[in-house]
Amino acid sequence: MQPRIFRYIARVMLGVMLAVGGFMPAHSLAETLTVGVYHNPPKLFADDQGQPRGMLGDLLQAMANEAQWQLVSFQCEFQHCLELLAQGNIDLLPDVAWSQERAQHLSFHDEPVMHSWSQLYQREGINVDAIFDLEQRRIAVVEGSVQQSYLAAITERFDITVTWLPVGSFAEGFQAVASGEADLVAANHLFGDWRAHDYGLQETPVIFQPARLFYAASPVLPNEILQRIDDILLRWKQDNDSIYFNTLRAWQGQSTASQLVPIWLWWGIGLLTLLLILALGTSVLLKRRVSINKERLSTNETLLATILDSVDAYIYIKSPSLKYRYVNRRLSELFKLPAEEIIGKCDDDFFDAASAASVNKIDQNILHSGKKATIEEHGVLKGEESVRTFLSIKMPLIMETGEAPCLCGISTELTDYLEMQSRTHRLAFYDVLTGLPNRRLLMESLAELTQQDSHVTAFSAIFIIDLDDFRLVNDIQGHESGDQLLINVANQLQQQLPPEATVARFSSDEFVVLLTVVGEQMETAVVTAERLARQFLEGVSQLRHDRTLPISASIGIVLFNGAGQSMNSVLQQADLALQQAKTAGGNTLRFFNIDMQTSVLERASLEGDLHQALARNELALHYQVQVDHKGVTTGVEALLRWYHPQRGWVSPATFIPLAEENGLIIPIGYWVLKLACEQLAIWARQTAYSALTISVNVSSVQFQQPDFIRKIEELLAQTQAPPSRLVLEVTESLLMSDPTQVRNIMLKLRAKGVRFALDDFGTGYSSLSYLKRLPLDELKIDKSFIHELLTDKADAAIVDTTILLAVSLGLTVVAEGVEKKEQLDWLKGHGCYRYQGYLFGRPTPIEYLFEAY
């Protein structure tokens, strides 16, 4: 009850002063507020006099001065402070995050003092990038904190085993990680940004629990005081030079000032480093010059009179008894001995016994015949295991009249050349990474099969094998991990397929298997091919390269017997079968059949019609409304439709990918943007519709055109459409295709007022650290997650996490595919307040849009 006693004494003293003085100045008639202060720097703590300090403490002091409040501080632990506040024993408690539970027994003003969130911090070498990386980790958490309850719930939900280390404060937790007692610590990001560097810790990408911080009040505190806090905060936040921003900047500056190194010290270190580099460089240069001079002197002193040492060949003279009388420098280097130690010795001293005997026999034949000969010789030097190959020219040489002839030889080593020739052949016909035959060698083998005599009835088979979602391995685990997976797949193929099969790597993650004989009859061939393919699918699935990434493959198979089939047609048919396996969801196989050929022809016909669709006015825009949680229409999404005179309505899922492949999406996309801008211009002149936005899907092909920005600017200028009402929807795959270029384009259009939404979030792969750098306004949750939201816990968790992520990034969340009121209620309860789906209306032409709603 101490806070209540303090407040009572303060008010009694105020009454005595009034009684004694008879009157007091107006500013002395101050409201006395008892303020709870707990230790949570840099946001809140008590100074040596017990007064509230820190970001929220200093701001409250400034408010009190302006509002003429008298503050009486009472220090307490956070949980105890909350209890005192709820009981009315203290009036205010700074640094309290709003929650529905707290709002039931505490009072809050409307305008948050600041926004915050929680984050995990790690010491060097831990490398935690996601929640799943917390498996078997030790995490320090403040006992009873919101961080502990949240992390405990999320790790339990995903069955992640964690060891908790309860601590009394964030500082104790950071010390536990720094000393090795824990691997990570959960803390408020403001404390982390303030002290992480002091403890040698670094932040992780794991961010959670975005929160709004308030001055929580006792339920009995007059509402006028809370209204006064809101008025002051709103006024301060409108002025960048106000007490509010100056206070925050001051504390942020204090958090990093202790970490700075004096600039004179950096200059000193840099100067010393430069001098050290110059000294080392001078030393190396002098040593190199001395070495060159020594080599030149040695060469001039020993073999100045001859140019033989400059010849890239082994030159030697042997006596009639085949002992060396002269050797050039190259031969000395070969034997790794100076000339003085070689002269007078035989080949037995330098080659193994077999090599020396072979050379000796050749030399004797030359001397006995008296003729010059060119010979390919092979020899193994003592101490080596590899065989060297030489092309030698040998001849008898008369040194002095009357003496028996000596032997003169000039030998050129071919070992490196032959190895290079072998490597060149291997590079030309084999894959460097896996060692498998490459496309060129396989095509030669396939050409032989397809050109064989027509009387051959045995069936051959081609498998085209493609790893499913191989890109994720490279993107998530790195290219080194992806390369190792390809090597493992190649080994698996060689182990499971018969020896006579040719296995080749065709492209990045595509392998081709050529089986020369799989059966005399079609039925037998089909059974054999299917059995081998399924064995391989099973083998690949067991190559679990990482515990979080399952591995699978898709296989396209074609059987042929060389009768009337070209090499290219066989490969084309196998590729069509592969695409069918991919379309079926992967991890399966498909045989080529004539229906696939028909499908290809149908696709070609559809593509031809699509070329004429825009000119024939067969394309149209339909609009689907977007509403907020109050049911108010906030905008629409423009959806492209195609009505074909013979085919009827053609699905966008069919013709839009086709348009992207053949480039038609560029003029079609420009037409869609033009219609959307014209409609925005019309609405801008109508008060009832001027606030509505139009969202337009932008293809990655269209977005990356060099003149995309210029064309958007021209459309806005021509139509006079308000740029802030145009929302361009982009996908995750577009964002990650060329991050730097995409971000620059978005920033330039954002500067013109155009807004951006991230469409179908969760269906692709994007870096969260990169998303926060993009000028996004909206994040749209894909309808595939909304569809099973009420029955699938995994989908519910993904949607919940996405909403929290969007809030932390300051983005508006739009849920697509809302069809049931139960889905709408769930989304409202979890913080999503914008929706789109059949519950609110189907896509419709503009003339019927508002009649339908």
PDB file of C-alpha atoms in Angstrom, residues 329-477:
ATOM      1  CA  ARG A 329      69.218 -27.785 -68.066  1.00  0.00           C
ATOM      2  CA  ARG A 330      65.876 -29.392 -68.955  1.00  0.00           C
ATOM      3  CA  LEU A 331      67.270 -32.870 -68.355  1.00  0.00           C
ATOM      4  CA  SER A 332      68.788 -31.729 -65.060  1.00  0.00           C
ATOM      5  CA  GLU A 333      65.348 -30.530 -64.048  1.00  0.00           C
ATOM      6  CA  LEU A 334      63.810 -33.835 -65.078  1.00  0.00           C
ATOM      7  CA  PHE A 335      66.271 -35.833 -62.973  1.00  0.00           C
ATOM      8  CA  LYS A 336      66.213 -33.147 -60.245  1.00  0.00           C
ATOM      9  CA  LEU A 337      70.017 -33.192 -60.113  1.00  0.00           C
ATOM     10  CA  PRO A 338      72.756 -30.793 -61.239  1.00  0.00           C
ATOM     11  CA  ALA A 339      74.613 -31.697 -64.418  1.00  0.00           C
ATOM     12  CA  GLU A 340      77.766 -32.610 -62.459  1.00  0.00           C
ATOM     13  CA  GLU A 341      75.917 -35.407 -60.647  1.00  0.00           C
ATOM     14  CA  ILE A 342      74.362 -36.773 -63.845  1.00  0.00           C
ATOM     15  CA  ILE A 343      77.473 -36.934 -66.057  1.00  0.00           C
ATOM     16  CA  GLY A 344      79.193 -40.330 -65.882  1.00  0.00           C
ATOM     17  CA  LYS A 345      76.039 -42.193 -64.875  1.00  0.00           C
ATOM     18  CA  CYS A 346      73.696 -44.503 -66.835  1.00  0.00           C
ATOM     19  CA  ASP A 347      69.924 -44.591 -67.212  1.00  0.00           C
ATOM     20  CA  ASP A 348      69.785 -47.309 -64.515  1.00  0.00           C
ATOM     21  CA  ASP A 349      70.493 -44.536 -61.974  1.00  0.00           C
ATOM     22  CA  PHE A 350      67.437 -42.512 -62.974  1.00  0.00           C
ATOM     23  CA  PHE A 351      64.741 -44.854 -64.354  1.00  0.00           C
ATOM     24  CA  ASP A 352      63.229 -48.015 -62.933  1.00  0.00           C
ATOM     25  CA  ALA A 353      64.721 -51.314 -64.149  1.00  0.00           C
ATOM     26  CA  ALA A 354      62.162 -52.009 -66.897  1.00  0.00           C
ATOM     27  CA  SER A 355      62.318 -48.470 -68.308  1.00  0.00           C
ATOM     28  CA  ALA A 356      66.126 -48.385 -68.226  1.00  0.00           C
ATOM     29  CA  ALA A 357      66.349 -51.761 -70.029  1.00  0.00           C
ATOM     30  CA  SER A 358      63.980 -50.554 -72.756  1.00  0.00           C
ATOM     31  CA  VAL A 359      65.926 -47.297 -73.300  1.00  0.00           C
ATOM     32  CA  ASN A 360      69.237 -49.158 -73.290  1.00  0.00           C
ATOM     33  CA  LYS A 361      68.042 -51.589 -75.978  1.00  0.00           C
ATOM     34  CA  ILE A 362      66.881 -48.742 -78.230  1.00  0.00           C
ATOM     35  CA  ASP A 363      70.149 -46.844 -77.805  1.00  0.00           C
ATOM     36  CA  GLN A 364      72.259 -49.905 -78.647  1.00  0.00           C
ATOM     37  CA  ASN A 365      70.217 -50.523 -81.797  1.00  0.00           C
ATOM     38  CA  ILE A 366      70.866 -46.916 -82.884  1.00  0.00           C
ATOM     39  CA  LEU A 367      74.608 -47.226 -82.337  1.00  0.00           C
ATOM     40  CA  HIS A 368      74.795 -50.598 -84.065  1.00  0.00           C
ATOM     41  CA  SER A 369      72.717 -49.480 -87.052  1.00  0.00           C
ATOM     42  CA  GLY A 370      74.430 -46.102 -87.414  1.00  0.00           C
ATOM     43  CA  LYS A 371      71.121 -44.529 -88.458  1.00  0.00           C
ATOM     44  CA  LYS A 372      68.922 -41.741 -87.060  1.00  0.00           C
ATOM     45  CA  ALA A 373      65.559 -42.825 -85.665  1.00  0.00           C
ATOM     46  CA  THR A 374      62.400 -41.157 -84.307  1.00  0.00           C
ATOM     47  CA  ILE A 375      60.889 -43.202 -81.492  1.00  0.00           C
ATOM     48  CA  GLU A 376      58.064 -42.895 -78.911  1.00  0.00           C
ATOM     49  CA  GLU A 377      59.481 -43.930 -75.544  1.00  0.00           C
ATOM     50  CA  HIS A 378      57.829 -44.615 -72.190  1.00  0.00           C
ATOM     51  CA  GLY A 379      59.593 -44.529 -68.832  1.00  0.00           C
ATOM     52  CA  VAL A 380      59.059 -44.275 -65.097  1.00  0.00           C
ATOM     53  CA  LEU A 381      61.508 -42.190 -63.069  1.00  0.00           C
ATOM     54  CA  LYS A 382      62.686 -43.488 -59.751  1.00  0.00           C
ATOM     55  CA  GLY A 383      60.490 -42.145 -56.940  1.00  0.00           C
ATOM     56  CA  GLU A 384      57.525 -41.681 -59.287  1.00  0.00           C
ATOM     57  CA  GLU A 385      54.617 -43.921 -60.221  1.00  0.00           C
ATOM     58  CA  SER A 386      53.272 -42.234 -63.325  1.00  0.00           C
ATOM     59  CA  VAL A 387      54.522 -43.179 -66.780  1.00  0.00           C
ATOM     60  CA  ARG A 388      56.100 -40.391 -68.837  1.00  0.00           C
ATOM     61  CA  THR A 389      55.897 -40.361 -72.621  1.00  0.00           C
ATOM     62  CA  PHE A 390      58.676 -38.934 -74.826  1.00  0.00           C
ATOM     63  CA  LEU A 391      59.071 -38.386 -78.571  1.00  0.00           C
ATOM     64  CA  SER A 392      62.819 -38.889 -79.132  1.00  0.00           C
ATOM     65  CA  ILE A 393      65.092 -38.247 -82.091  1.00  0.00           C
ATOM     66  CA  LYS A 394      68.314 -40.247 -81.664  1.00  0.00           C
ATOM     67  CA  MET A 395      71.389 -40.523 -83.891  1.00  0.00           C
ATOM     68  CA  PRO A 396      75.049 -41.625 -83.764  1.00  0.00           C
ATOM     69  CA  LEU A 397      77.493 -38.735 -83.202  1.00  0.00           C
ATOM     70  CA  ILE A 398      81.243 -38.862 -83.970  1.00  0.00           C
ATOM     71  CA  MET A 399      82.948 -36.764 -81.297  1.00  0.00           C
ATOM     72  CA  GLU A 400      86.580 -37.412 -82.362  1.00  0.00           C
ATOM     73  CA  THR A 401      88.110 -39.217 -85.303  1.00  0.00           C
ATOM     74  CA  GLY A 402      88.961 -42.796 -84.584  1.00  0.00           C
ATOM     75  CA  GLU A 403      86.646 -43.051 -81.575  1.00  0.00           C
ATOM     76  CA  ALA A 404      83.494 -45.124 -81.431  1.00  0.00           C
ATOM     77  CA  PRO A 405      80.400 -43.047 -82.058  1.00  0.00           C
ATOM     78  CA  CYS A 406      78.487 -41.495 -79.169  1.00  0.00           C
ATOM     79  CA  LEU A 407      74.710 -41.168 -79.061  1.00  0.00           C
ATOM     80  CA  CYS A 408      73.016 -37.769 -79.371  1.00  0.00           C
ATOM     81  CA  GLY A 409      69.412 -37.488 -78.388  1.00  0.00           C
ATOM     82  CA  ILE A 410      66.711 -34.836 -78.373  1.00  0.00           C
ATOM     83  CA  SER A 411      63.583 -35.889 -76.456  1.00  0.00           C
ATOM     84  CA  THR A 412      60.360 -33.908 -76.151  1.00  0.00           C
ATOM     85  CA  GLU A 413      57.983 -34.910 -73.357  1.00  0.00           C
ATOM     86  CA  LEU A 414      54.424 -35.589 -74.512  1.00  0.00           C
ATOM     87  CA  THR A 415      52.975 -36.436 -71.079  1.00  0.00           C
ATOM     88  CA  ASP A 416      51.290 -33.066 -70.495  1.00  0.00           C
ATOM     89  CA  TYR A 417      50.102 -32.883 -74.079  1.00  0.00           C
ATOM     90  CA  LEU A 418      48.520 -36.321 -73.942  1.00  0.00           C
ATOM     91  CA  GLU A 419      46.911 -35.514 -70.586  1.00  0.00           C
ATOM     92  CA  MET A 420      45.610 -32.235 -71.985  1.00  0.00           C
ATOM     93  CA  GLN A 421      44.292 -34.084 -75.017  1.00  0.00           C
ATOM     94  CA  SER A 422      42.562 -36.544 -72.705  1.00  0.00           C
ATOM     95  CA  ARG A 423      41.139 -33.709 -70.596  1.00  0.00           C
ATOM     96  CA  THR A 424      39.960 -31.883 -73.716  1.00  0.00           C
ATOM     97  CA  HIS A 425      38.181 -35.013 -74.872  1.00  0.00           C
ATOM     98  CA  ARG A 426      36.613 -35.422 -71.444  1.00  0.00           C
ATOM     99  CA  LEU A 427      35.519 -31.784 -71.327  1.00  0.00           C
ATOM    100  CA  ALA A 428      34.006 -32.153 -74.777  1.00  0.00           C
ATOM    101  CA  PHE A 429      32.062 -35.314 -74.006  1.00  0.00           C
ATOM    102  CA  TYR A 430      31.644 -35.489 -70.187  1.00  0.00           C
ATOM    103  CA  ASP A 431      30.067 -33.347 -67.482  1.00  0.00           C
ATOM    104  CA  VAL A 432      32.664 -31.731 -65.217  1.00  0.00           C
ATOM    105  CA  LEU A 433      30.607 -31.936 -62.009  1.00  0.00           C
ATOM    106  CA  THR A 434      29.198 -35.473 -62.133  1.00  0.00           C
ATOM    107  CA  GLY A 435      31.597 -37.182 -64.547  1.00  0.00           C
ATOM    108  CA  LEU A 436      28.629 -38.398 -66.613  1.00  0.00           C
ATOM    109  CA  PRO A 437      28.472 -38.175 -70.418  1.00  0.00           C
ATOM    110  CA  ASN A 438      27.147 -34.827 -71.553  1.00  0.00           C
ATOM    111  CA  ARG A 439      24.547 -33.870 -74.148  1.00  0.00           C
ATOM    112  CA  ARG A 440      26.999 -34.153 -77.050  1.00  0.00           C
ATOM    113  CA  LEU A 441      28.059 -37.734 -76.321  1.00  0.00           C
ATOM    114  CA  LEU A 442      24.496 -38.859 -75.655  1.00  0.00           C
ATOM    115  CA  MET A 443      23.261 -37.278 -78.889  1.00  0.00           C
ATOM    116  CA  GLU A 444      25.883 -39.231 -80.818  1.00  0.00           C
ATOM    117  CA  SER A 445      24.763 -42.471 -79.173  1.00  0.00           C
ATOM    118  CA  LEU A 446      21.099 -41.647 -79.777  1.00  0.00           C
ATOM    119  CA  ALA A 447      21.775 -40.803 -83.433  1.00  0.00           C
ATOM    120  CA  GLU A 448      23.271 -44.256 -83.959  1.00  0.00           C
ATOM    121  CA  LEU A 449      20.156 -45.917 -82.500  1.00  0.00           C
ATOM    122  CA  THR A 450      17.634 -43.853 -84.483  1.00  0.00           C
ATOM    123  CA  GLN A 451      19.559 -44.472 -87.719  1.00  0.00           C
ATOM    124  CA  GLN A 452      19.744 -48.242 -87.349  1.00  0.00           C
ATOM    125  CA  ASP A 453      18.133 -50.559 -89.891  1.00  0.00           C
ATOM    126  CA  SER A 454      14.350 -50.660 -89.892  1.00  0.00           C
ATOM    127  CA  HIS A 455      14.363 -54.455 -89.560  1.00  0.00           C
ATOM    128  CA  VAL A 456      15.545 -54.105 -85.936  1.00  0.00           C
ATOM    129  CA  THR A 457      12.467 -54.768 -83.791  1.00  0.00           C
ATOM    130  CA  ALA A 458      13.883 -54.418 -80.250  1.00  0.00           C
ATOM    131  CA  PHE A 459      12.629 -51.358 -78.389  1.00  0.00           C
ATOM    132  CA  SER A 460      14.930 -48.754 -76.870  1.00  0.00           C
ATOM    133  CA  ALA A 461      13.945 -46.164 -74.258  1.00  0.00           C
ATOM    134  CA  ILE A 462      14.795 -42.591 -73.361  1.00  0.00           C
ATOM    135  CA  PHE A 463      14.211 -41.294 -69.818  1.00  0.00           C
ATOM    136  CA  ILE A 464      14.363 -37.543 -69.173  1.00  0.00           C
ATOM    137  CA  ILE A 465      14.691 -37.064 -65.408  1.00  0.00           C
ATOM    138  CA  ASP A 466      14.227 -33.660 -63.779  1.00  0.00           C
ATOM    139  CA  LEU A 467      14.580 -32.921 -60.060  1.00  0.00           C
ATOM    140  CA  ASP A 468      11.478 -31.270 -58.565  1.00  0.00           C
ATOM    141  CA  ASP A 469      12.015 -27.778 -57.100  1.00  0.00           C
ATOM    142  CA  PHE A 470      15.796 -28.122 -57.357  1.00  0.00           C
ATOM    143  CA  ARG A 471      16.034 -24.322 -57.333  1.00  0.00           C
ATOM    144  CA  LEU A 472      15.039 -24.301 -53.647  1.00  0.00           C
ATOM    145  CA  VAL A 473      18.125 -26.339 -52.742  1.00  0.00           C
ATOM    146  CA  ASN A 474      20.392 -23.738 -54.371  1.00  0.00           C
ATOM    147  CA  ASP A 475      18.440 -20.769 -52.963  1.00  0.00           C
ATOM    148  CA  ILE A 476      18.097 -22.050 -49.401  1.00  0.00           C
ATOM    149  CA  GLN A 477      21.177 -24.234 -48.874  1.00  0.00           C
TER     150      GLN A 477
END
